[in-house]
Each structure stands twice: as structure tokens, then as C-alpha cells.
PDB file of C-alpha atoms in Angstrom:
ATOM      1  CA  UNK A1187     180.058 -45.143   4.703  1.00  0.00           C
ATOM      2  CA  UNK A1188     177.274 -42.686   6.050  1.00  0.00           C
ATOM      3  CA  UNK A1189     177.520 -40.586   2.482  1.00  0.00           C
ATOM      4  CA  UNK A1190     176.900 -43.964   0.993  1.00  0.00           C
ATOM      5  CA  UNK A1191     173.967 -45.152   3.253  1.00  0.00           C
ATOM      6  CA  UNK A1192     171.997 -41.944   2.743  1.00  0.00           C
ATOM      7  CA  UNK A1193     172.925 -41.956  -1.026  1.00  0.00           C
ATOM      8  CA  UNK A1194     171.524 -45.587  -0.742  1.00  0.00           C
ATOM      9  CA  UNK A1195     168.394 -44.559   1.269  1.00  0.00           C
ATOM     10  CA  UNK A1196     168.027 -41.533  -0.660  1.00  0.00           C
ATOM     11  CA  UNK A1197     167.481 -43.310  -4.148  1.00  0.00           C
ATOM     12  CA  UNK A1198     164.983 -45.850  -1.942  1.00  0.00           C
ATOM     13  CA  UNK A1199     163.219 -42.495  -0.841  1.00  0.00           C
ATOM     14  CA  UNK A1200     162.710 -40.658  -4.353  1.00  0.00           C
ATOM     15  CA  UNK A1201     160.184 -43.054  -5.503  1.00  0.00           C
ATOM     16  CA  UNK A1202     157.919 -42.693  -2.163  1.00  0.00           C
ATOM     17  CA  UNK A1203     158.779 -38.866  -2.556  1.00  0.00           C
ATOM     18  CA  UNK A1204     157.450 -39.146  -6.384  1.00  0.00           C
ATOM     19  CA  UNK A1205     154.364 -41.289  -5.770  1.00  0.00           C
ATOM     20  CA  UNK A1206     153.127 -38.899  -2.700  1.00  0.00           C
ATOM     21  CA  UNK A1207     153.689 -36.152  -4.999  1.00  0.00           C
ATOM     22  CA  UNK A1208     151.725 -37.506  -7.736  1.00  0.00           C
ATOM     23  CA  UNK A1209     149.325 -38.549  -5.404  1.00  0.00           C
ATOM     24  CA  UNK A1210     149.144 -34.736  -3.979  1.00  0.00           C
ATOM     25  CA  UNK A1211     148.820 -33.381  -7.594  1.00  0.00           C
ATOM     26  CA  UNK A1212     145.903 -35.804  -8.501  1.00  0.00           C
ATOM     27  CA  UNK A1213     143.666 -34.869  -5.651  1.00  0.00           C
ATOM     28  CA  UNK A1214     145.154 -31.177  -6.221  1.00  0.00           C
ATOM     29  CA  UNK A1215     143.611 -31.695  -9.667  1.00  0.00           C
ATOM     30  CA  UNK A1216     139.833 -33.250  -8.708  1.00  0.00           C
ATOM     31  CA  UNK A1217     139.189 -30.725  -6.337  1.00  0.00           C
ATOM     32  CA  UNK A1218     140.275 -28.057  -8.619  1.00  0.00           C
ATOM     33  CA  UNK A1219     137.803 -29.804 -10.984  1.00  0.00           C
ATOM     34  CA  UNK A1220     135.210 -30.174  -8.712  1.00  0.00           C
ATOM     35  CA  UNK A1221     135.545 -26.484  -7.508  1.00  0.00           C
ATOM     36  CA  UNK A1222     135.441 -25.728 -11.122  1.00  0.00           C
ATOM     37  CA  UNK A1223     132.534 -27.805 -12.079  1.00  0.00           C
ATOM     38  CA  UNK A1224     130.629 -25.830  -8.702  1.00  0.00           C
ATOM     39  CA  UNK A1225     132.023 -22.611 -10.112  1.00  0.00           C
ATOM     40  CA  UNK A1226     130.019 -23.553 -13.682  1.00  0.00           C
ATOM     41  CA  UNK A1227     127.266 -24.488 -12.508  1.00  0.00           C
ATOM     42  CA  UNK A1228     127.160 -21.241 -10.308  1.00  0.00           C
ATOM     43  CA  UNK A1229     127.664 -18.916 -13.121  1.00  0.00           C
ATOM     44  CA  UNK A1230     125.339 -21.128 -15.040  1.00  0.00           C
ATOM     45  CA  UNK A1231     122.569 -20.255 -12.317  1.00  0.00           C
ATOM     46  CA  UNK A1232     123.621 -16.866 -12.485  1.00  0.00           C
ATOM     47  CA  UNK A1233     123.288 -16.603 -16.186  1.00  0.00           C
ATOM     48  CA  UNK A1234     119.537 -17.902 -16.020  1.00  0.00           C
ATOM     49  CA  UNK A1235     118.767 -15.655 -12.997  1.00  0.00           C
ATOM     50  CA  UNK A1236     120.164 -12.802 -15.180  1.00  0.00           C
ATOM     51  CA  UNK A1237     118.683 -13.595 -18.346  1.00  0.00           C
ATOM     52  CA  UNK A1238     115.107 -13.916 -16.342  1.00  0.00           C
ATOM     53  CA  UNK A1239     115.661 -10.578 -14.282  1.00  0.00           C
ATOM     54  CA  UNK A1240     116.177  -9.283 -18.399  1.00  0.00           C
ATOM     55  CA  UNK A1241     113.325 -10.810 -19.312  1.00  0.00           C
ATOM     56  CA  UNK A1242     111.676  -8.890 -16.200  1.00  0.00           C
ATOM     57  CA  UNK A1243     112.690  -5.447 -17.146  1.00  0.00           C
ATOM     58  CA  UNK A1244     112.306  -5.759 -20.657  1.00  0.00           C
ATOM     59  CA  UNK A1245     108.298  -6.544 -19.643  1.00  0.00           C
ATOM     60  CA  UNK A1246     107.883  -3.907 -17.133  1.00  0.00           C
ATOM     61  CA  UNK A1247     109.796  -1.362 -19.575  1.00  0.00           C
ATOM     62  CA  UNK A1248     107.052  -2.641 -22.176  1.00  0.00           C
ATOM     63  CA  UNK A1249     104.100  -2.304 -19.204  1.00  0.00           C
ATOM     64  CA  UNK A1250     105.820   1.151 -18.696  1.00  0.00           C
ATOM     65  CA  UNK A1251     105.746   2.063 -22.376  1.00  0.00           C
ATOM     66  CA  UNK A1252     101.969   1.354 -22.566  1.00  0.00           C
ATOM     67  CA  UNK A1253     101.410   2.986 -19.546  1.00  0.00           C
ATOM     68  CA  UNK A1254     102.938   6.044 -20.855  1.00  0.00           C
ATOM     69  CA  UNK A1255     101.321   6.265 -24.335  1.00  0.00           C
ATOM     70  CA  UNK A1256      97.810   5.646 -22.298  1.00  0.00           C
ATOM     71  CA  UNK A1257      98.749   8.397 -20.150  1.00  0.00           C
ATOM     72  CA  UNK A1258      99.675  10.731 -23.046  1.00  0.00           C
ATOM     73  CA  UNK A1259      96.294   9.480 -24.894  1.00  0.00           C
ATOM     74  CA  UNK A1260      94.361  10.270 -21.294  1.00  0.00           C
ATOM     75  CA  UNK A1261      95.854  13.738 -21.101  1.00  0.00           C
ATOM     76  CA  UNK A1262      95.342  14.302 -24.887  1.00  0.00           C
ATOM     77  CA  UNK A1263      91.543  13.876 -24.026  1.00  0.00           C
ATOM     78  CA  UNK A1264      91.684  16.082 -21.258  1.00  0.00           C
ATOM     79  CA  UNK A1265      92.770  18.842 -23.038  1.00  0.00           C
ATOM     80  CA  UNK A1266      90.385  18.476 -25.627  1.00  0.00           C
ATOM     81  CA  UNK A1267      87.477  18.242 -22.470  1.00  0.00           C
ATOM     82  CA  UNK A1268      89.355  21.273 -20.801  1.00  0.00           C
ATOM     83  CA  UNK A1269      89.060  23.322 -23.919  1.00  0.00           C
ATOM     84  CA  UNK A1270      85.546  22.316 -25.265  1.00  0.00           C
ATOM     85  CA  UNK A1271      84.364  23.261 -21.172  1.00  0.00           C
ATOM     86  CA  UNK A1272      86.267  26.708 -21.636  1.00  0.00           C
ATOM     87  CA  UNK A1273      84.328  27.219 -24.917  1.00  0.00           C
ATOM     88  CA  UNK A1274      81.276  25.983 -22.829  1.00  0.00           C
ATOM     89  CA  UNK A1275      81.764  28.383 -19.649  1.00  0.00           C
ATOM     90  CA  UNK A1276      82.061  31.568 -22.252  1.00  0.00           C
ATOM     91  CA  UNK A1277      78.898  30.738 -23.690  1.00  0.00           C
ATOM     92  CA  UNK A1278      77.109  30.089 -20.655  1.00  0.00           C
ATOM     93  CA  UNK A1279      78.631  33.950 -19.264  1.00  0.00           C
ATOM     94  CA  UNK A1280      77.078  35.393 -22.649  1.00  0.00           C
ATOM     95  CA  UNK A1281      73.833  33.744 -21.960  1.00  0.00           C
ATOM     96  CA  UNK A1282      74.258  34.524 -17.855  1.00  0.00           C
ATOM     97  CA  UNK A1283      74.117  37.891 -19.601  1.00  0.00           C
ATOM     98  CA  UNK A1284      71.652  38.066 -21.343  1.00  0.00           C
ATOM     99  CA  UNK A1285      69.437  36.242 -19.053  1.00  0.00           C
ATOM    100  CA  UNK A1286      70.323  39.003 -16.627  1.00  0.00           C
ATOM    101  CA  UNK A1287      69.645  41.570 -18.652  1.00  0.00           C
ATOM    102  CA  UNK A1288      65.946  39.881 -19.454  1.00  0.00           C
ATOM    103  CA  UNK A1289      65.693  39.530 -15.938  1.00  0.00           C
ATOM    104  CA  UNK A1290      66.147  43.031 -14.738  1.00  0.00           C
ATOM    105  CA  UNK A1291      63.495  44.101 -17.548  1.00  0.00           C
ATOM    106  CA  UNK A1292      60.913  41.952 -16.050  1.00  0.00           C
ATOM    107  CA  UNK A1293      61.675  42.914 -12.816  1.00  0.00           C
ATOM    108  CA  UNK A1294      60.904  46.456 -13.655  1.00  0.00           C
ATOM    109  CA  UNK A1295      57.630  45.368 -15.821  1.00  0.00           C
ATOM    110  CA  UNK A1296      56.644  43.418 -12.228  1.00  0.00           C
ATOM    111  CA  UNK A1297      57.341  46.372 -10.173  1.00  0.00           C
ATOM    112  CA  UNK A1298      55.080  48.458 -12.710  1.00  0.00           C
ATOM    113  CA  UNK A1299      52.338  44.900 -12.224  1.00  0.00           C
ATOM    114  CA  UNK A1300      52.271  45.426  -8.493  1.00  0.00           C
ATOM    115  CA  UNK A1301      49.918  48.493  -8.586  1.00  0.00           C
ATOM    116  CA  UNK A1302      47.592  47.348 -11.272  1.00  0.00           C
ATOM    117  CA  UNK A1303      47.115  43.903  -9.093  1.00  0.00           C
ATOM    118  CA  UNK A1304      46.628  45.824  -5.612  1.00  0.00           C
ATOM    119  CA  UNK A1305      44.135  47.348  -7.795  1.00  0.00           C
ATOM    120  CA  UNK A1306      42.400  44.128  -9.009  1.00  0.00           C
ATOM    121  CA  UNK A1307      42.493  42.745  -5.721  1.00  0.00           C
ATOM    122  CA  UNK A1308      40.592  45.546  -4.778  1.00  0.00           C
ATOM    123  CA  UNK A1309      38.023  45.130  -6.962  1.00  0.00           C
ATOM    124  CA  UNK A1310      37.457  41.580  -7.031  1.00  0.00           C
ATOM    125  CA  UNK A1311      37.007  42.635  -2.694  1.00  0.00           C
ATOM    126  CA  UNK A1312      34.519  44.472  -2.972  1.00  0.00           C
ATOM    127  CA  UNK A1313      32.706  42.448  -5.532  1.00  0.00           C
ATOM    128  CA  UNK A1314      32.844  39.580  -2.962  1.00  0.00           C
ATOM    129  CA  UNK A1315      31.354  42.224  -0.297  1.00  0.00           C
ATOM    130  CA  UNK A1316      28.390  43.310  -2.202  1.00  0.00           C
ATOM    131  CA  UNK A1317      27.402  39.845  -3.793  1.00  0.00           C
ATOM    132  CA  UNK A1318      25.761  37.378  -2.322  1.00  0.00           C
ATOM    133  CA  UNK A1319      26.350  36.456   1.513  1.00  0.00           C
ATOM    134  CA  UNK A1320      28.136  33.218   0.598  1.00  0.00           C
ATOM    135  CA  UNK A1321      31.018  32.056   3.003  1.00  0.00           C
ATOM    136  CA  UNK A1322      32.286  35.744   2.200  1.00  0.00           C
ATOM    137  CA  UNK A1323      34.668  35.773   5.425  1.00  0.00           C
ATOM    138  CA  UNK A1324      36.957  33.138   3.906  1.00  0.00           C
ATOM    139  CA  UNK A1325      36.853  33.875   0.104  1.00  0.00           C
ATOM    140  CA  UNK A1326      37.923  37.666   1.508  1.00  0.00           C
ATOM    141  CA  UNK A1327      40.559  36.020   3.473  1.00  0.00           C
ATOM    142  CA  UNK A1328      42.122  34.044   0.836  1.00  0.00           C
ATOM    143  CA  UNK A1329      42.472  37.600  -0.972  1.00  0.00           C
ATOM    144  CA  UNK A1330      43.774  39.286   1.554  1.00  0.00           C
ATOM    145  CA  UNK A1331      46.315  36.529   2.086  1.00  0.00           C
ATOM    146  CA  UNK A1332      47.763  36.868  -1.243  1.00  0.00           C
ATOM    147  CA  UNK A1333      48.448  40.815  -0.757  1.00  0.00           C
ATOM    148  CA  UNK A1334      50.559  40.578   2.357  1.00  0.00           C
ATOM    149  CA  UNK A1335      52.100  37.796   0.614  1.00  0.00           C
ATOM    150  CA  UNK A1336      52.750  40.275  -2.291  1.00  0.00           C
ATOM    151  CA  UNK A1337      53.432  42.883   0.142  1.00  0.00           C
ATOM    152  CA  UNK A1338      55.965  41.262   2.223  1.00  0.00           C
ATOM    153  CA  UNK A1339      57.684  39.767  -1.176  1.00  0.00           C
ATOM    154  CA  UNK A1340      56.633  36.073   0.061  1.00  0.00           C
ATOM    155  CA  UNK A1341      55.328  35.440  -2.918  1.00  0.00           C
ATOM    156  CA  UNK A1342      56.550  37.351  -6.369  1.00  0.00           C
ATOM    157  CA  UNK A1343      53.964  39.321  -8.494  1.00  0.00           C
ATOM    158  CA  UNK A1344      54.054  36.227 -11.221  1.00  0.00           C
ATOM    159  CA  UNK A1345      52.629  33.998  -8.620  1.00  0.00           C
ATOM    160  CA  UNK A1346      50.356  36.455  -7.397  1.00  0.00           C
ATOM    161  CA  UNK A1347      48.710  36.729 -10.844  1.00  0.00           C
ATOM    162  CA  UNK A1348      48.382  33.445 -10.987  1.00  0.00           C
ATOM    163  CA  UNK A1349      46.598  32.905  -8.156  1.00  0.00           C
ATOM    164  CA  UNK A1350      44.488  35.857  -8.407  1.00  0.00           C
ATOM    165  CA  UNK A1351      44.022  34.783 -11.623  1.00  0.00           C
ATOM    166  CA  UNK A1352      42.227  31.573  -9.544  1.00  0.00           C
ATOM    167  CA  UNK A1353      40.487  33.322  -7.519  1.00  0.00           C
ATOM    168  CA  UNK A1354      38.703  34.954 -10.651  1.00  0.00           C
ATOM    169  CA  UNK A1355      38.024  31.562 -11.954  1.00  0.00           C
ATOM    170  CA  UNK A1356      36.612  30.202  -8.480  1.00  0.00           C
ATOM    171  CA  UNK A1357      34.333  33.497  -8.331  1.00  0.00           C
ATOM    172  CA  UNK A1358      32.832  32.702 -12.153  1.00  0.00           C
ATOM    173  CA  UNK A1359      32.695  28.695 -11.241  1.00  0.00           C
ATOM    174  CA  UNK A1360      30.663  29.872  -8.350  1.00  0.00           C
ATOM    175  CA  UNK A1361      28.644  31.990 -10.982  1.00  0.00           C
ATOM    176  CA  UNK A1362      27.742  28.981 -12.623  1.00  0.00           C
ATOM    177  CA  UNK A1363      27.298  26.092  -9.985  1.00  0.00           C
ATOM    178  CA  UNK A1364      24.802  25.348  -7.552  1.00  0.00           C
ATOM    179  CA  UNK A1365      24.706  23.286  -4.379  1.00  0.00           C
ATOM    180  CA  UNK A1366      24.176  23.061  -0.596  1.00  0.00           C
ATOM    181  CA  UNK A1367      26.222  23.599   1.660  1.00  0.00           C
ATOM    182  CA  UNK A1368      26.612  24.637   5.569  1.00  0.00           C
ATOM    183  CA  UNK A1369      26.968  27.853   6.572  1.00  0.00           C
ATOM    184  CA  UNK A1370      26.450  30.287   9.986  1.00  0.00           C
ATOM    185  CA  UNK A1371      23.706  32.687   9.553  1.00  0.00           C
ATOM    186  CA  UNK A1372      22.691  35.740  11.510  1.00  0.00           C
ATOM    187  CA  UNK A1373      19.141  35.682  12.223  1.00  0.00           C
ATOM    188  CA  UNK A1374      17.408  37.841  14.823  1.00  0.00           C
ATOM    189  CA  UNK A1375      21.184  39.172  16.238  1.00  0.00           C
ATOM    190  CA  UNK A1376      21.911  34.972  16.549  1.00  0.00           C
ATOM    191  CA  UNK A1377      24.311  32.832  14.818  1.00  0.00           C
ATOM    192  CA  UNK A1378      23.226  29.597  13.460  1.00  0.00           C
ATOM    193  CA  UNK A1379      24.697  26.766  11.718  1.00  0.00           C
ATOM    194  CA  UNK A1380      22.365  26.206   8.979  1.00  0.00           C
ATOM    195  CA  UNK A1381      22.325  24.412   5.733  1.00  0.00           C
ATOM    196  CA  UNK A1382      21.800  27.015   2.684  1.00  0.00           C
ATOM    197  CA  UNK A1383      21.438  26.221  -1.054  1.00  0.00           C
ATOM    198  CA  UNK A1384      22.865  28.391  -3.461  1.00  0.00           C
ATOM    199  CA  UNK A1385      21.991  29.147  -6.877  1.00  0.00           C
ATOM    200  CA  UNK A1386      24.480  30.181  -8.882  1.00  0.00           C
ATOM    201  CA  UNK A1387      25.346  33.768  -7.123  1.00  0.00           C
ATOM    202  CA  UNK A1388      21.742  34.358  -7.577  1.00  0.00           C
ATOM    203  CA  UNK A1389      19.928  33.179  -4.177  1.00  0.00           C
ATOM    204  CA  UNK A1390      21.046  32.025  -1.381  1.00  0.00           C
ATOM    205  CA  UNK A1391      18.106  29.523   0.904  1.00  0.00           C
ATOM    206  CA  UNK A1392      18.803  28.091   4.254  1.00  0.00           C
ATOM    207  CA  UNK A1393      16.929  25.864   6.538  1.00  0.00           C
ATOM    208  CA  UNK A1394      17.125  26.147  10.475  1.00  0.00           C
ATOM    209  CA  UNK A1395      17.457  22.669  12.059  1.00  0.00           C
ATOM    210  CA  UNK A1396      13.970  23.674  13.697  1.00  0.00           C
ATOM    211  CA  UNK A1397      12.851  23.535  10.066  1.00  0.00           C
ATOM    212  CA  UNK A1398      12.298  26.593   9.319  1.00  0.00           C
ATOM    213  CA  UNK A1399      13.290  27.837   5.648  1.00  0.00           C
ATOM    214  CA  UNK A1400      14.152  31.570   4.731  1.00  0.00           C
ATOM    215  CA  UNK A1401      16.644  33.396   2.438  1.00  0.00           C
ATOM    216  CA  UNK A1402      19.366  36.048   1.701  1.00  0.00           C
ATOM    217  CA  UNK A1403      18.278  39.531   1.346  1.00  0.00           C
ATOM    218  CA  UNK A1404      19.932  42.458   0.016  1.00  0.00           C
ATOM    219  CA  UNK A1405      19.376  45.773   1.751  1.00  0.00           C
ATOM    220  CA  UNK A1406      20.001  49.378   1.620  1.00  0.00           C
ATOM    221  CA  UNK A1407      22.311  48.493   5.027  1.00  0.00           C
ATOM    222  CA  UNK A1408      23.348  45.173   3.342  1.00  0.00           C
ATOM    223  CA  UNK A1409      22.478  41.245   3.327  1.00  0.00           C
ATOM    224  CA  UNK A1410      20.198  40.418   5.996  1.00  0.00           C
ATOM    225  CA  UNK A1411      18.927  36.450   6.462  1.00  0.00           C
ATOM    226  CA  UNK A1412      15.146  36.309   6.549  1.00  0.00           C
ATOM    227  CA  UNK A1413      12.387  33.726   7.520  1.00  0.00           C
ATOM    228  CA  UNK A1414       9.586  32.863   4.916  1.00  0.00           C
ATOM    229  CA  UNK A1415       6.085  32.883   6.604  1.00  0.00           C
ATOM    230  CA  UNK A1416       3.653  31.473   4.748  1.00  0.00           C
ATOM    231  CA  UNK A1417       3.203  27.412   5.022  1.00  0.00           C
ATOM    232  CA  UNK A1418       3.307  27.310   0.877  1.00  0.00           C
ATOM    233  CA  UNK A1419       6.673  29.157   0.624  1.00  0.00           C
ATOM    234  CA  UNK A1420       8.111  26.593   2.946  1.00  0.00           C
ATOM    235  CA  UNK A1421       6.984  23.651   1.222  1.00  0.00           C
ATOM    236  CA  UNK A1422       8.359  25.437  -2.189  1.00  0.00           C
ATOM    237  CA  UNK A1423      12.237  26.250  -0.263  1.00  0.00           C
ATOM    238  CA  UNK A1424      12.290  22.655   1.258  1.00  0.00           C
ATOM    239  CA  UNK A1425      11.496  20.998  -2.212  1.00  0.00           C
ATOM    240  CA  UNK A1426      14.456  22.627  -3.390  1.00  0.00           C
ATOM    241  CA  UNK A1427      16.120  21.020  -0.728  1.00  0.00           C
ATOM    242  CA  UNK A1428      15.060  17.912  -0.911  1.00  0.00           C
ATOM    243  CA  UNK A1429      15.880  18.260  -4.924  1.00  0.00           C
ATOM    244  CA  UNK A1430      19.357  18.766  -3.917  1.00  0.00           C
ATOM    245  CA  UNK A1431      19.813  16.043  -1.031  1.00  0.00           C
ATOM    246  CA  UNK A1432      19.032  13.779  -3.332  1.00  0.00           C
ATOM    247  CA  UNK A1433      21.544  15.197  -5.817  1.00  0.00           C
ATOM    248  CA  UNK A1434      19.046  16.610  -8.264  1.00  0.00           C
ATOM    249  CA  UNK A1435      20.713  19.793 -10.051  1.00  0.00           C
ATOM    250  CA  UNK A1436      18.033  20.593 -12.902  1.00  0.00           C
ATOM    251  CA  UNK A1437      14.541  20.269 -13.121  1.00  0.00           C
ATOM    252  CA  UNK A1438      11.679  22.586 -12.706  1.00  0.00           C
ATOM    253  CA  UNK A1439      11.729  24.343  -9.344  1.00  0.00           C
ATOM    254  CA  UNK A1440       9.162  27.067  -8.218  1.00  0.00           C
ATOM    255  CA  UNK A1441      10.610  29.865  -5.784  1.00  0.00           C
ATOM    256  CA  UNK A1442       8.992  32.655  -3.703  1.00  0.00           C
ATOM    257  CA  UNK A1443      11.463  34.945  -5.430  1.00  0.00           C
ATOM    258  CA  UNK A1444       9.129  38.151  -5.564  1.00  0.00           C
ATOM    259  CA  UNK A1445       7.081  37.344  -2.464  1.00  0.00           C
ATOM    260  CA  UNK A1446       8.136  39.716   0.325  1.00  0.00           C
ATOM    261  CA  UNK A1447      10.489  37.899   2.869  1.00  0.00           C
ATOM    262  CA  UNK A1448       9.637  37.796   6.861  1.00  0.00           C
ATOM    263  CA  UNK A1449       6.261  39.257   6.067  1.00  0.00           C
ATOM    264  CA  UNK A1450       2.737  38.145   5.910  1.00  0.00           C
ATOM    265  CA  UNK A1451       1.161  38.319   2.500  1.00  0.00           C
TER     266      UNK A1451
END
């Protein structure tokens, strides 16, 4: 009777026992669908990310690619600079050469100048010492500036010339101008500040701020400054004076060239 009952309650258990079961595999089945569906769209992402990432690389292997061939074009040019600047140095040692070897001849043709401008220098001296008494201190100066200067290699024997060369030209320019000027005079053992007007390097007048007129003198002991004494030599010096204050540089002008100076007549 028990074998029978459970028999009996068996067969009215199957169908619960089937339904649960089918009801187990059908939500077995959605999630496996869902997780599938998750699982696609996953890979899908994944498939997009990749394919971008290519995308990625195949641009930066292009960048690279140009980068390269600019590189290789850059270092092309470079050697071409490199070797025309190699082709440029050796030049520029064969001229460095030569331009030595000029060099070191005109260094000897200075050193063979030196003497023969000492010598000049001399000259044009002592032409400024025995000509007329006109701010000789400083022209003499400015000569024997320019010899230390050539003796103490402060200035090379080119420049020298040059200059020297000036100095010449100044002395003729004097030669050929006239004016007035102010100048210290020695008269009777004194120094005075005096205007003078020069003439060329011909005469030399000056005026005393007493008014009294005079001129240069050469000697057999040198210049000496003298006073005119007669009234009519005056008047003839300060007309020439007056000429000049008022900027008048030709015209008719009577001296007392001939007329003894510092003596009555």
C-alpha cells in the first residue's frame, strides 16, 4: 500500500519536477543570452577600440615615415654644407698663406720705412724751427708725438706716414693762408698774450693790448719780436688788422717790410 501511494504521488510529482525543470532551463537560457548579447557587444567595443588604435599606428608610422625621409633630406643637406665649408676652409688656409707671406714682405719694407721717416721727421723739425715764429711749440709737439708713437710701436709706420704725410699738408696750407690769431710773445725778456697776423709763412705782426704794433724778426741768434716806432708804421700794421677783424683777406695793404724794426728812422 506504501509502494502504491508513492508510485501514486510519484506520477503527481513528475509533472511539478518537469515544469521546474523547464522553468530552470528557460531562465538558464536568457541569461546565457543576455551574457552573450554583453559578451557581443564587448568584443564589438573591442573591435572598434582596436580598429581605431590601428588607425593610430598606421598614422604615426606614416608621421614617422615623413619624419624620417625629412631627416634623411636634412642630413643630405648637411653633408653637402659640410663639404662645400671643407672646400671653403682650404681655400681660405691658401689665401691665410699667402696673405702671410704678403704680410711678412711689408713688414720688412716698413722696417726698411722707419729710418727714412725718422729722417723726414727730422727735417720737417727743423724747418718748423727756422721758419717763422708761429705757434712753433705745438706744431713741434705734434711731431714729436708721432715718433715716440713710432718708436714705442703705438702706432705702425703706415699710420705714421699718413699722418706725417698731414703734417706736410698743414705746413704748405699754412704756406698759403693768412689770418689772426693769438699768440704769447717774448718782448723785452716778457711774455705776452698778443694777437699776431700772419701772412702766409711770410710775416708775422702782433699788437700789444696797450696798442702797440711790432713784428717777427729773424736774427743771426734767431726770431726776436720787435716794436715799430714810428706813428706811420703803426697806423700801416693796425690797418692790416683792422682789414682782418673785419674778415678782409685781399686787398691792397702797405707794410713797413724794409723799414728797420725797434729803431728810429
Amino acid at each position: 500500500m506504501n509502494t502504491r501511494s508513492q508510485a501514486i504521488e510519484g506520477r503527481h510529482e513528475w509533472p511539478r519536477l518537469a515544469g521546474a525543470t523547464i522553468l530552470v532551463m528557460a531562465m538558464s537560457s536568457t541569461a546565457v543570452a543576455d551574457e552573450a548579447s554583453d559578451l557581443a557587444n564587448k568584443l564589438s567595443g573591442l573591435r572598434m577600440e582596436v580598429e581605431t588604435l590601428s588607425s593610430d599606428l598606421d598614422l604615426k608610422k606614416e608621421d614617422h615615415r615623413a619624419r624620417m625621409r625629412s631627416l634623411a633630406s636634412q642630413k643630405a643637406e648637411l653633408e653637402m654644407d659640410l663639404q662645400r665649408e671643407e672646400l671653403r676652409l682650404k681655400q681660405l688656409r691658401v689665401t691665410q698663406g699667402k696673405q702671410k707671406e704678403k704680410v711678412a714682405k711689408n713688414e720688412k719694407r716698413k722696417s726698411a720705412l722707419a729710418p727714412a721717416l725718422v729722417e723726414a721727421a727730422r727735417m720737417i723739425r727743423r724747418a718748423i724751427e727756422s721758419g717763422l715764429p708761429f705757434k712753433t711749440q705745438e706744431r713741434l709737439a705734434d711731431i714729436d708725438a708721432l715718433m715716440r708713437q713710432l718708436e714705442d710701436g703705438t702706432l705702425s709706420v703706415p699710420v705714421v706716414l699718413s699722418r706725417l704725410w698731414s703734417k706736410v699738408e698743414d705746413e704748405l696750407r699754412l704756406a698759403r693762408e693768412s689770418g689772426l690769431y693769438k699768440q704769447i710773445v717774448i718782448i723785452d725778456g716778457k711774455e705776452m698774450l698778443t694777437d699776431v697776423a700772419r701772412l702766409g709763412m711770410f710775416m708775422l705782426f702782433f699788437t700789444t693790448h696797450e696798442g702797440e704794433y711790432g713784428r717777427a724778426v729773424s736774427t743771426a741768434t734767431g726770431w726776436e719780436y720787435r716794436l715799430y716806432v714810428r706813428d706811420e708804421d703803426h697806423e700801416k700794421v693796425a690797418s692790416l688788422f683792422d682789414a682782418f677783424k673785419k674778415s678782409i683777406r685781399s686787398g691792397y695793404f702797405e707794410l713797413p717790410f724794409d723799414r728797420a724794426v725797434g729803431a728810429a728812422p
